[in-house]
PDB file of C-alpha atoms in Angstrom:
ATOM      1  CA  MET A   1      28.552 -14.651  55.965  1.00 48.00           C
ATOM      2  CA  SER A   2      25.070 -15.780  54.138  1.00 54.00           C
ATOM      3  CA  VAL A   3      23.048 -13.526  51.918  1.00 56.00           C
ATOM      4  CA  SER A   4      19.444 -13.430  51.723  1.00 61.00           C
ATOM      5  CA  THR A   5      17.530 -14.784  49.088  1.00 68.00           C
ATOM      6  CA  LEU A   6      14.434 -12.256  50.061  1.00 83.00           C
ATOM      7  CA  SER A   7      13.138  -9.271  48.638  1.00 88.00           C
ATOM      8  CA  ARG A   8      11.142  -7.903  51.713  1.00 95.00           C
ATOM      9  CA  PHE A   9      13.159  -4.412  51.537  1.00 95.00           C
ATOM     10  CA  ALA A  10      12.456  -3.628  48.305  1.00 92.00           C
ATOM     11  CA  ASN A  11      12.503   0.210  47.714  1.00 91.00           C
ATOM     12  CA  LYS A  12      11.801   0.215  51.144  1.00 96.00           C
ATOM     13  CA  VAL A  13      13.876   3.599  52.973  1.00 97.00           C
ATOM     14  CA  VAL A  14      16.030   2.557  56.079  1.00 97.00           C
ATOM     15  CA  ILE A  15      18.109   4.188  58.668  1.00 97.00           C
ATOM     16  CA  VAL A  16      20.351   2.387  60.381  1.00 96.00           C
ATOM     17  CA  THR A  17      22.400   4.089  63.591  1.00 96.00           C
ATOM     18  CA  GLY A  18      26.006   2.173  64.348  1.00 93.00           C
ATOM     19  CA  GLY A  19      26.539   1.098  61.108  1.00 90.00           C
ATOM     20  CA  ALA A  20      30.444   0.609  60.824  1.00 87.00           C
ATOM     21  CA  SER A  21      30.575  -2.478  62.533  1.00 84.00           C
ATOM     22  CA  GLY A  22      29.426  -5.611  64.526  1.00 89.00           C
ATOM     23  CA  ILE A  23      25.912  -6.182  64.311  1.00 92.00           C
ATOM     24  CA  GLY A  24      24.947  -2.601  63.038  1.00 92.00           C
ATOM     25  CA  GLN A  25      27.050  -3.387  59.849  1.00 90.00           C
ATOM     26  CA  ALA A  26      25.655  -6.779  59.349  1.00 92.00           C
ATOM     27  CA  VAL A  27      22.028  -4.766  59.838  1.00 94.00           C
ATOM     28  CA  VAL A  28      22.758  -2.807  57.122  1.00 92.00           C
ATOM     29  CA  ARG A  29      24.293  -5.861  55.007  1.00 89.00           C
ATOM     30  CA  ARG A  30      21.032  -7.890  55.504  1.00 93.00           C
ATOM     31  CA  PHE A  31      18.801  -4.901  54.617  1.00 93.00           C
ATOM     32  CA  ALA A  32      20.830  -3.756  51.491  1.00 90.00           C
ATOM     33  CA  ALA A  33      20.798  -7.615  50.652  1.00 89.00           C
ATOM     34  CA  GLU A  34      17.036  -7.868  50.957  1.00 92.00           C
ATOM     35  CA  GLY A  35      16.844  -4.510  48.575  1.00 91.00           C
ATOM     36  CA  ALA A  36      16.485  -1.914  51.081  1.00 93.00           C
ATOM     37  CA  ILE A  37      17.626   1.772  50.231  1.00 94.00           C
ATOM     38  CA  VAL A  38      19.841   2.179  53.640  1.00 93.00           C
ATOM     39  CA  THR A  39      21.614   5.144  55.070  1.00 94.00           C
ATOM     40  CA  ALA A  40      23.809   3.944  57.724  1.00 93.00           C
ATOM     41  CA  THR A  41      25.273   6.459  60.320  1.00 93.00           C
ATOM     42  CA  ASP A  42      27.900   6.404  62.644  1.00 91.00           C
ATOM     43  CA  VAL A  43      31.003   8.192  64.473  1.00 88.00           C
ATOM     44  CA  ASN A  44      33.747   5.781  63.030  1.00 80.00           C
ATOM     45  CA  GLU A  45      34.242   6.794  59.442  1.00 76.00           C
ATOM     46  CA  THR A  46      36.743   3.978  58.434  1.00 72.00           C
ATOM     47  CA  GLY A  47      34.272   1.345  59.611  1.00 65.00           C
ATOM     48  CA  LEU A  48      31.659   2.680  57.470  1.00 64.00           C
ATOM     49  CA  ILE A  49      33.746   2.819  54.328  1.00 66.00           C
ATOM     50  CA  GLU A  50      34.586  -1.178  54.939  1.00 68.00           C
ATOM     51  CA  GLY A  51      30.823  -1.384  55.398  1.00 62.00           C
ATOM     52  CA  ALA A  52      30.106   0.534  52.439  1.00 61.00           C
ATOM     53  CA  GLU A  53      32.500  -1.866  50.098  1.00 63.00           C
ATOM     54  CA  GLN A  54      30.646  -5.264  51.767  1.00 61.00           C
ATOM     55  CA  VAL A  55      27.037  -3.729  50.598  1.00 60.00           C
ATOM     56  CA  LYS A  56      28.271  -3.238  47.423  1.00 56.00           C
ATOM     57  CA  ARG A  57      28.745  -6.828  46.966  1.00 55.00           C
ATOM     58  CA  LEU A  58      25.866  -8.177  48.853  1.00 54.00           C
ATOM     59  CA  ALA A  59      22.940  -6.170  47.762  1.00 50.00           C
ATOM     60  CA  THR A  60      21.558  -8.464  44.909  1.00 51.00           C
ATOM     61  CA  ALA A  61      18.191  -7.738  45.149  1.00 49.00           C
ATOM     62  CA  GLY A  62      18.807  -3.819  44.238  1.00 57.00           C
ATOM     63  CA  GLY A  63      19.431  -2.580  47.559  1.00 66.00           C
ATOM     64  CA  ARG A  64      22.184   0.053  47.980  1.00 78.00           C
ATOM     65  CA  SER A  65      23.250   2.051  50.610  1.00 78.00           C
ATOM     66  CA  SER A  66      25.129   5.067  51.701  1.00 85.00           C
ATOM     67  CA  PHE A  67      27.104   6.140  54.813  1.00 88.00           C
ATOM     68  CA  VAL A  68      27.280   9.226  56.667  1.00 90.00           C
ATOM     69  CA  VAL A  69      29.427  10.205  59.884  1.00 90.00           C
ATOM     70  CA  GLY A  70      27.475  11.590  62.808  1.00 92.00           C
ATOM     71  CA  SER A  71      26.964  11.140  66.124  1.00 94.00           C
ATOM     72  CA  VAL A  72      23.515   9.604  67.662  1.00 96.00           C
ATOM     73  CA  ALA A  73      23.926  11.977  70.596  1.00 96.00           C
ATOM     74  CA  ASP A  74      24.448  15.337  68.947  1.00 96.00           C
ATOM     75  CA  GLU A  75      20.734  16.956  68.229  1.00 97.00           C
ATOM     76  CA  ASP A  76      21.506  18.882  65.358  1.00 97.00           C
ATOM     77  CA  SER A  77      23.382  16.215  63.635  1.00 96.00           C
ATOM     78  CA  VAL A  78      20.466  13.656  64.027  1.00 97.00           C
ATOM     79  CA  LYS A  79      17.982  15.976  62.747  1.00 98.00           C
ATOM     80  CA  LYS A  80      20.261  16.495  59.545  1.00 97.00           C
ATOM     81  CA  ILE A  81      20.712  12.938  59.020  1.00 97.00           C
ATOM     82  CA  VAL A  82      16.965  12.200  58.963  1.00 98.00           C
ATOM     83  CA  GLN A  83      15.961  15.061  57.009  1.00 97.00           C
ATOM     84  CA  ASP A  84      18.723  14.576  54.297  1.00 96.00           C
ATOM     85  CA  VAL A  85      17.105  10.742  53.742  1.00 97.00           C
ATOM     86  CA  VAL A  86      13.853  12.074  53.352  1.00 98.00           C
ATOM     87  CA  ASP A  87      14.694  15.126  51.259  1.00 97.00           C
ATOM     88  CA  ARG A  88      16.766  12.653  48.890  1.00 95.00           C
ATOM     89  CA  GLU A  89      14.716   9.568  48.952  1.00 96.00           C
ATOM     90  CA  GLY A  90      11.143  11.132  49.356  1.00 97.00           C
ATOM     91  CA  ARG A  91      10.265   8.756  52.040  1.00 98.00           C
ATOM     92  CA  LEU A  92      11.148   6.543  55.464  1.00 98.00           C
ATOM     93  CA  ASP A  93      10.038   3.293  56.337  1.00 98.00           C
ATOM     94  CA  ALA A  94      12.133   1.735  59.042  1.00 98.00           C
ATOM     95  CA  LEU A  95      14.708   2.945  61.714  1.00 98.00           C
ATOM     96  CA  ILE A  96      17.059   0.581  63.019  1.00 98.00           C
ATOM     97  CA  ASN A  97      18.578   1.768  66.220  1.00 98.00           C
ATOM     98  CA  VAL A  98      22.025  -0.168  66.736  1.00 97.00           C
ATOM     99  CA  ALA A  99      24.605   2.596  68.028  1.00 95.00           C
ATOM    100  CA  GLY A 100      25.720   1.785  71.348  1.00 94.00           C
ATOM    101  CA  ILE A 101      28.805   1.510  73.962  1.00 92.00           C
ATOM    102  CA  ILE A 102      29.664  -0.226  76.748  1.00 88.00           C
ATOM    103  CA  ARG A 103      31.551   0.774  79.909  1.00 84.00           C
ATOM    104  CA  SER A 104      32.094  -2.039  82.418  1.00 83.00           C
ATOM    105  CA  LYS A 105      33.750  -0.764  85.397  1.00 85.00           C
ATOM    106  CA  SER A 106      32.205  -1.136  89.091  1.00 88.00           C
ATOM    107  CA  ILE A 107      29.663   1.240  90.375  1.00 92.00           C
ATOM    108  CA  ILE A 108      32.125   2.539  92.939  1.00 94.00           C
ATOM    109  CA  ASP A 109      35.069   3.504  90.315  1.00 92.00           C
ATOM    110  CA  THR A 110      32.141   5.350  87.841  1.00 93.00           C
ATOM    111  CA  SER A 111      32.378   8.948  87.815  1.00 95.00           C
ATOM    112  CA  LEU A 112      29.201  10.869  86.681  1.00 96.00           C
ATOM    113  CA  ASP A 113      30.642  11.580  82.774  1.00 95.00           C
ATOM    114  CA  GLN A 114      31.294   7.719  82.661  1.00 94.00           C
ATOM    115  CA  PHE A 115      28.422   6.560  83.714  1.00 95.00           C
ATOM    116  CA  MET A 116      26.286   9.416  81.269  1.00 96.00           C
ATOM    117  CA  GLU A 117      28.425   7.598  78.140  1.00 95.00           C
ATOM    118  CA  PRO A 118      26.213   4.625  77.726  1.00 95.00           C
ATOM    119  CA  ILE A 119      23.420   6.947  78.549  1.00 97.00           C
ATOM    120  CA  SER A 120      23.555   9.589  75.759  1.00 97.00           C
ATOM    121  CA  THR A 121      24.470   6.973  73.170  1.00 96.00           C
ATOM    122  CA  ASN A 122      22.545   3.890  74.124  1.00 97.00           C
ATOM    123  CA  LEU A 123      18.843   5.629  75.283  1.00 98.00           C
ATOM    124  CA  ILE A 124      19.193   9.536  74.387  1.00 98.00           C
ATOM    125  CA  GLY A 125      20.377   8.530  70.760  1.00 98.00           C
ATOM    126  CA  THR A 126      17.929   5.917  70.408  1.00 98.00           C
ATOM    127  CA  PHE A 127      15.273   8.827  71.583  1.00 98.00           C
ATOM    128  CA  LEU A 128      16.666  11.643  69.276  1.00 98.00           C
ATOM    129  CA  PHE A 129      16.526   9.418  66.299  1.00 98.00           C
ATOM    130  CA  SER A 130      13.127   7.774  66.856  1.00 98.00           C
ATOM    131  CA  ARG A 131      11.600  11.345  67.593  1.00 98.00           C
ATOM    132  CA  GLU A 132      12.888  12.992  64.395  1.00 98.00           C
ATOM    133  CA  ALA A 133      12.166   9.801  62.523  1.00 98.00           C
ATOM    134  CA  LEU A 134       8.301   9.494  63.648  1.00 98.00           C
ATOM    135  CA  PRO A 135       6.743  12.004  61.574  1.00 98.00           C
ATOM    136  CA  HIS A 136       7.723  10.287  58.586  1.00 98.00           C
ATOM    137  CA  LEU A 137       7.314   6.580  59.604  1.00 98.00           C
ATOM    138  CA  LEU A 138       3.083   8.060  60.603  1.00 98.00           C
ATOM    139  CA  LYS A 139       2.961   8.803  56.687  1.00 98.00           C
ATOM    140  CA  THR A 140       4.434   5.243  55.260  1.00 98.00           C
ATOM    141  CA  LYS A 141       2.789   3.488  58.813  1.00 98.00           C
ATOM    142  CA  GLY A 142       6.596   2.295  59.215  1.00 98.00           C
ATOM    143  CA  ASN A 143       8.546   1.062  62.089  1.00 98.00           C
ATOM    144  CA  ILE A 144      11.258   1.134  64.529  1.00 98.00           C
ATOM    145  CA  VAL A 145      13.425  -1.770  65.785  1.00 98.00           C
ATOM    146  CA  ASN A 146      15.466  -0.594  68.954  1.00 98.00           C
ATOM    147  CA  THR A 147      18.530  -2.413  70.183  1.00 97.00           C
ATOM    148  CA  ALA A 148      17.986  -3.564  73.946  1.00 97.00           C
ATOM    149  CA  SER A 149      20.579  -6.243  75.603  1.00 93.00           C
ATOM    150  CA  THR A 150      19.844  -9.227  78.183  1.00 89.00           C
ATOM    151  CA  ALA A 151      21.928  -6.612  80.808  1.00 88.00           C
ATOM    152  CA  ALA A 152      18.065  -4.851  81.059  1.00 90.00           C
ATOM    153  CA  HIS A 153      17.050  -7.491  83.114  1.00 86.00           C
ATOM    154  CA  TYR A 154      19.334 -10.340  84.240  1.00 84.00           C
ATOM    155  CA  GLY A 155      22.264  -9.356  86.520  1.00 79.00           C
ATOM    156  CA  HIS A 156      25.700  -8.664  84.506  1.00 77.00           C
ATOM    157  CA  PRO A 157      28.181  -7.373  87.100  1.00 80.00           C
ATOM    158  CA  PHE A 158      30.122  -4.182  86.316  1.00 84.00           C
ATOM    159  CA  MET A 159      27.574  -2.735  83.681  1.00 87.00           C
ATOM    160  CA  ALA A 160      25.473  -0.665  85.757  1.00 93.00           C
ATOM    161  CA  ALA A 161      25.351   2.256  83.093  1.00 94.00           C
ATOM    162  CA  TYR A 162      25.456   0.087  80.175  1.00 93.00           C
ATOM    163  CA  ALA A 163      22.294  -2.251  81.886  1.00 95.00           C
ATOM    164  CA  ALA A 164      20.571   1.361  82.855  1.00 96.00           C
ATOM    165  CA  SER A 165      20.598   2.966  79.162  1.00 97.00           C
ATOM    166  CA  LYS A 166      19.364  -0.452  77.793  1.00 96.00           C
ATOM    167  CA  GLY A 167      16.527  -0.979  80.497  1.00 97.00           C
ATOM    168  CA  GLY A 168      15.447   2.561  79.251  1.00 97.00           C
ATOM    169  CA  VAL A 169      15.314   1.344  75.224  1.00 98.00           C
ATOM    170  CA  GLU A 170      13.331  -1.455  76.683  1.00 97.00           C
ATOM    171  CA  SER A 171      10.937   0.602  78.670  1.00 98.00           C
ATOM    172  CA  MET A 172      10.724   3.840  75.981  1.00 98.00           C
ATOM    173  CA  THR A 173      10.342   0.651  73.105  1.00 98.00           C
ATOM    174  CA  LYS A 174       7.232  -0.505  74.759  1.00 98.00           C
ATOM    175  CA  ALA A 175       5.895   3.298  75.311  1.00 98.00           C
ATOM    176  CA  LEU A 176       5.852   4.274  72.053  1.00 98.00           C
ATOM    177  CA  ALA A 177       4.837   0.951  70.705  1.00 98.00           C
ATOM    178  CA  TRP A 178       1.335   1.940  72.575  1.00 98.00           C
ATOM    179  CA  GLU A 179       1.524   5.752  71.784  1.00 98.00           C
ATOM    180  CA  PHE A 180       1.518   4.943  67.843  1.00 98.00           C
ATOM    181  CA  LEU A 181      -0.170   1.295  68.017  1.00 97.00           C
ATOM    182  CA  ARG A 182      -3.460   3.372  66.376  1.00 97.00           C
ATOM    183  CA  GLN A 183      -1.237   5.133  64.115  1.00 97.00           C
ATOM    184  CA  GLY A 184       0.079   2.160  62.165  1.00 97.00           C
ATOM    185  CA  VAL A 185       3.711   2.573  63.323  1.00 98.00           C
ATOM    186  CA  ARG A 186       5.277  -0.492  64.973  1.00 98.00           C
ATOM    187  CA  VAL A 187       8.059  -0.447  67.406  1.00 98.00           C
ATOM    188  CA  ASN A 188       9.937  -3.375  68.632  1.00 98.00           C
ATOM    189  CA  ALA A 189      13.511  -4.344  70.293  1.00 98.00           C
ATOM    190  CA  VAL A 190      16.111  -6.795  70.087  1.00 97.00           C
ATOM    191  CA  ALA A 191      17.707  -7.783  73.111  1.00 94.00           C
ATOM    192  CA  PRO A 192      21.158  -9.451  72.202  1.00 92.00           C
ATOM    193  CA  GLY A 193      23.188 -11.642  74.605  1.00 83.00           C
ATOM    194  CA  GLY A 194      26.601 -12.278  74.182  1.00 76.00           C
ATOM    195  CA  ILE A 195      27.489 -11.455  70.240  1.00 76.00           C
ATOM    196  CA  GLU A 196      31.272 -11.647  68.822  1.00 73.00           C
ATOM    197  CA  THR A 197      31.376  -7.574  68.022  1.00 64.00           C
ATOM    198  CA  PRO A 198      34.189  -5.039  68.568  1.00 61.00           C
ATOM    199  CA  LEU A 199      32.215  -3.812  70.714  1.00 58.00           C
ATOM    200  CA  SER A 200      32.147  -6.686  73.130  1.00 55.00           C
ATOM    201  CA  THR A 201      35.702  -7.738  72.479  1.00 53.00           C
ATOM    202  CA  ASN A 202      37.286  -4.343  72.978  1.00 51.00           C
ATOM    203  CA  ASN A 203      35.575  -3.527  76.507  1.00 52.00           C
ATOM    204  CA  GLN A 204      36.811  -6.935  77.970  1.00 47.00           C
ATOM    205  CA  GLY A 205      39.839  -5.202  78.510  1.00 47.00           C
ATOM    206  CA  ASN A 206      38.385  -2.730  80.811  1.00 52.00           C
ATOM    207  CA  LEU A 207      37.916  -5.583  83.721  1.00 50.00           C
ATOM    208  CA  ALA A 208      40.597  -7.136  85.857  1.00 52.00           C
ATOM    209  CA  ASP A 209      41.455 -11.113  85.124  1.00 49.00           C
ATOM    210  CA  VAL A 210      39.342 -12.417  88.162  1.00 45.00           C
ATOM    211  CA  ASP A 211      36.235  -9.983  87.087  1.00 55.00           C
ATOM    212  CA  LEU A 212      36.590 -10.792  83.422  1.00 52.00           C
ATOM    213  CA  THR A 213      36.154 -14.802  84.322  1.00 52.00           C
ATOM    214  CA  LEU A 214      33.009 -13.723  86.380  1.00 54.00           C
ATOM    215  CA  PHE A 215      31.432 -11.582  83.548  1.00 54.00           C
ATOM    216  CA  GLN A 216      32.456 -14.126  80.624  1.00 55.00           C
ATOM    217  CA  ARG A 217      31.131 -17.127  82.775  1.00 53.00           C
ATOM    218  CA  LEU A 218      27.706 -15.077  83.537  1.00 55.00           C
ATOM    219  CA  ILE A 219      27.174 -13.401  79.728  1.00 53.00           C
ATOM    220  CA  ARG A 220      27.922 -16.554  78.169  1.00 52.00           C
ATOM    221  CA  PRO A 221      28.912 -19.848  80.356  1.00 52.00           C
ATOM    222  CA  ASP A 222      30.061 -21.940  77.909  1.00 55.00           C
ATOM    223  CA  TYR A 223      32.316 -18.918  76.330  1.00 54.00           C
ATOM    224  CA  LEU A 224      30.463 -19.234  72.913  1.00 65.00           C
ATOM    225  CA  TRP A 225      29.268 -16.359  71.344  1.00 75.00           C
ATOM    226  CA  GLY A 226      27.045 -15.461  68.733  1.00 83.00           C
ATOM    227  CA  LYS A 227      27.448 -13.708  65.115  1.00 89.00           C
ATOM    228  CA  PRO A 228      26.528 -10.700  64.261  1.00 88.00           C
ATOM    229  CA  ASP A 229      24.578 -12.127  61.236  1.00 91.00           C
ATOM    230  CA  GLN A 230      22.444 -14.350  63.095  1.00 91.00           C
ATOM    231  CA  VAL A 231      21.262 -11.011  64.948  1.00 94.00           C
ATOM    232  CA  ALA A 232      20.523  -8.815  61.884  1.00 95.00           C
ATOM    233  CA  SER A 233      17.988 -11.636  60.824  1.00 95.00           C
ATOM    234  CA  ILE A 234      15.986 -11.032  63.535  1.00 97.00           C
ATOM    235  CA  TYR A 235      16.092  -7.151  63.326  1.00 98.00           C
ATOM    236  CA  ALA A 236      14.829  -7.769  59.182  1.00 97.00           C
ATOM    237  CA  LEU A 237      12.188 -10.269  60.527  1.00 97.00           C
ATOM    238  CA  LEU A 238      10.506  -7.283  62.797  1.00 98.00           C
ATOM    239  CA  ALA A 239      10.960  -4.824  60.420  1.00 98.00           C
ATOM    240  CA  SER A 240       9.516  -6.600  57.416  1.00 97.00           C
ATOM    241  CA  ASP A 241       5.999  -7.415  57.112  1.00 96.00           C
ATOM    242  CA  ASP A 242       6.858 -11.154  58.431  1.00 97.00           C
ATOM    243  CA  GLY A 243       6.828  -8.943  61.895  1.00 97.00           C
ATOM    244  CA  GLY A 244       3.593  -7.223  61.030  1.00 97.00           C
ATOM    245  CA  PHE A 245       1.496  -8.589  63.695  1.00 97.00           C
ATOM    246  CA  MET A 246       4.514  -7.432  66.403  1.00 98.00           C
ATOM    247  CA  THR A 247       4.660  -4.318  68.134  1.00 98.00           C
ATOM    248  CA  GLY A 248       5.665  -3.526  71.553  1.00 98.00           C
ATOM    249  CA  GLU A 249       7.699  -6.646  71.823  1.00 98.00           C
ATOM    250  CA  ILE A 250      11.980  -6.923  73.054  1.00 97.00           C
ATOM    251  CA  VAL A 251      12.987 -10.242  71.305  1.00 97.00           C
ATOM    252  CA  LYS A 252      16.207 -11.970  73.240  1.00 95.00           C
ATOM    253  CA  VAL A 253      18.624 -13.440  71.050  1.00 91.00           C
ATOM    254  CA  ASP A 254      21.095 -15.146  73.276  1.00 85.00           C
ATOM    255  CA  GLY A 255      22.057 -18.636  72.497  1.00 81.00           C
ATOM    256  CA  GLY A 256      19.657 -20.311  75.203  1.00 78.00           C
ATOM    257  CA  VAL A 257      22.055 -18.754  77.956  1.00 74.00           C
ATOM    258  CA  HIS A 258      19.194 -17.173  80.042  1.00 74.00           C
ATOM    259  CA  ASN A 259      16.269 -19.849  79.753  1.00 74.00           C
TER     260      ASN A 259
END
């Protein structure tokens, strides 16, 4: 685990969703290490506590963090989290939407409720946090970084619901980028490929052995997976002034698998 020597987010107030594990936790660590005042939210309370201990060790540039348990798909919870951050810190500079779930299953065997699970978390959660954050980001000329996926634009089998949710995230990212372009708010997204996280590891248990082999070969043919910290650095680039001339972009981070 590397610690950045940069301090691009000194005194910047940042919300990170899905901050309890995987990419989200790595993003929290990275932003805090660069001096950000981070509020991370997740439904996984245990993971948030573990992440808090890591941030304490890594926040070398004056950053700090707080952790809030809440669902991104719960409208009242989202409203409260955003307002509490602004009331406490006086501003909001960036929103990093990472929270997500995967459901791998043949579309034939997928119920409507099962199809809606990724839609509710991945797409509606991104919408709710973006809607609540934007009035505050307009004041600071801040930005949003969403989480898309290579599944949105390449054929990943058994992932129709997940792919649909991430396709929606990509389209919403581009729409918001244009809507707020002249008002100084940037909106971009990161599209990870196969990244070694609890989300991707736990998800593989849903597939039969023959389907799992196909799934793995299509997503990562050489069976090598990226690390969360490698992806977190791209979120930091997009949210910082180094990415100041980027908006409406979907940045693929997949180790070259889909080239």
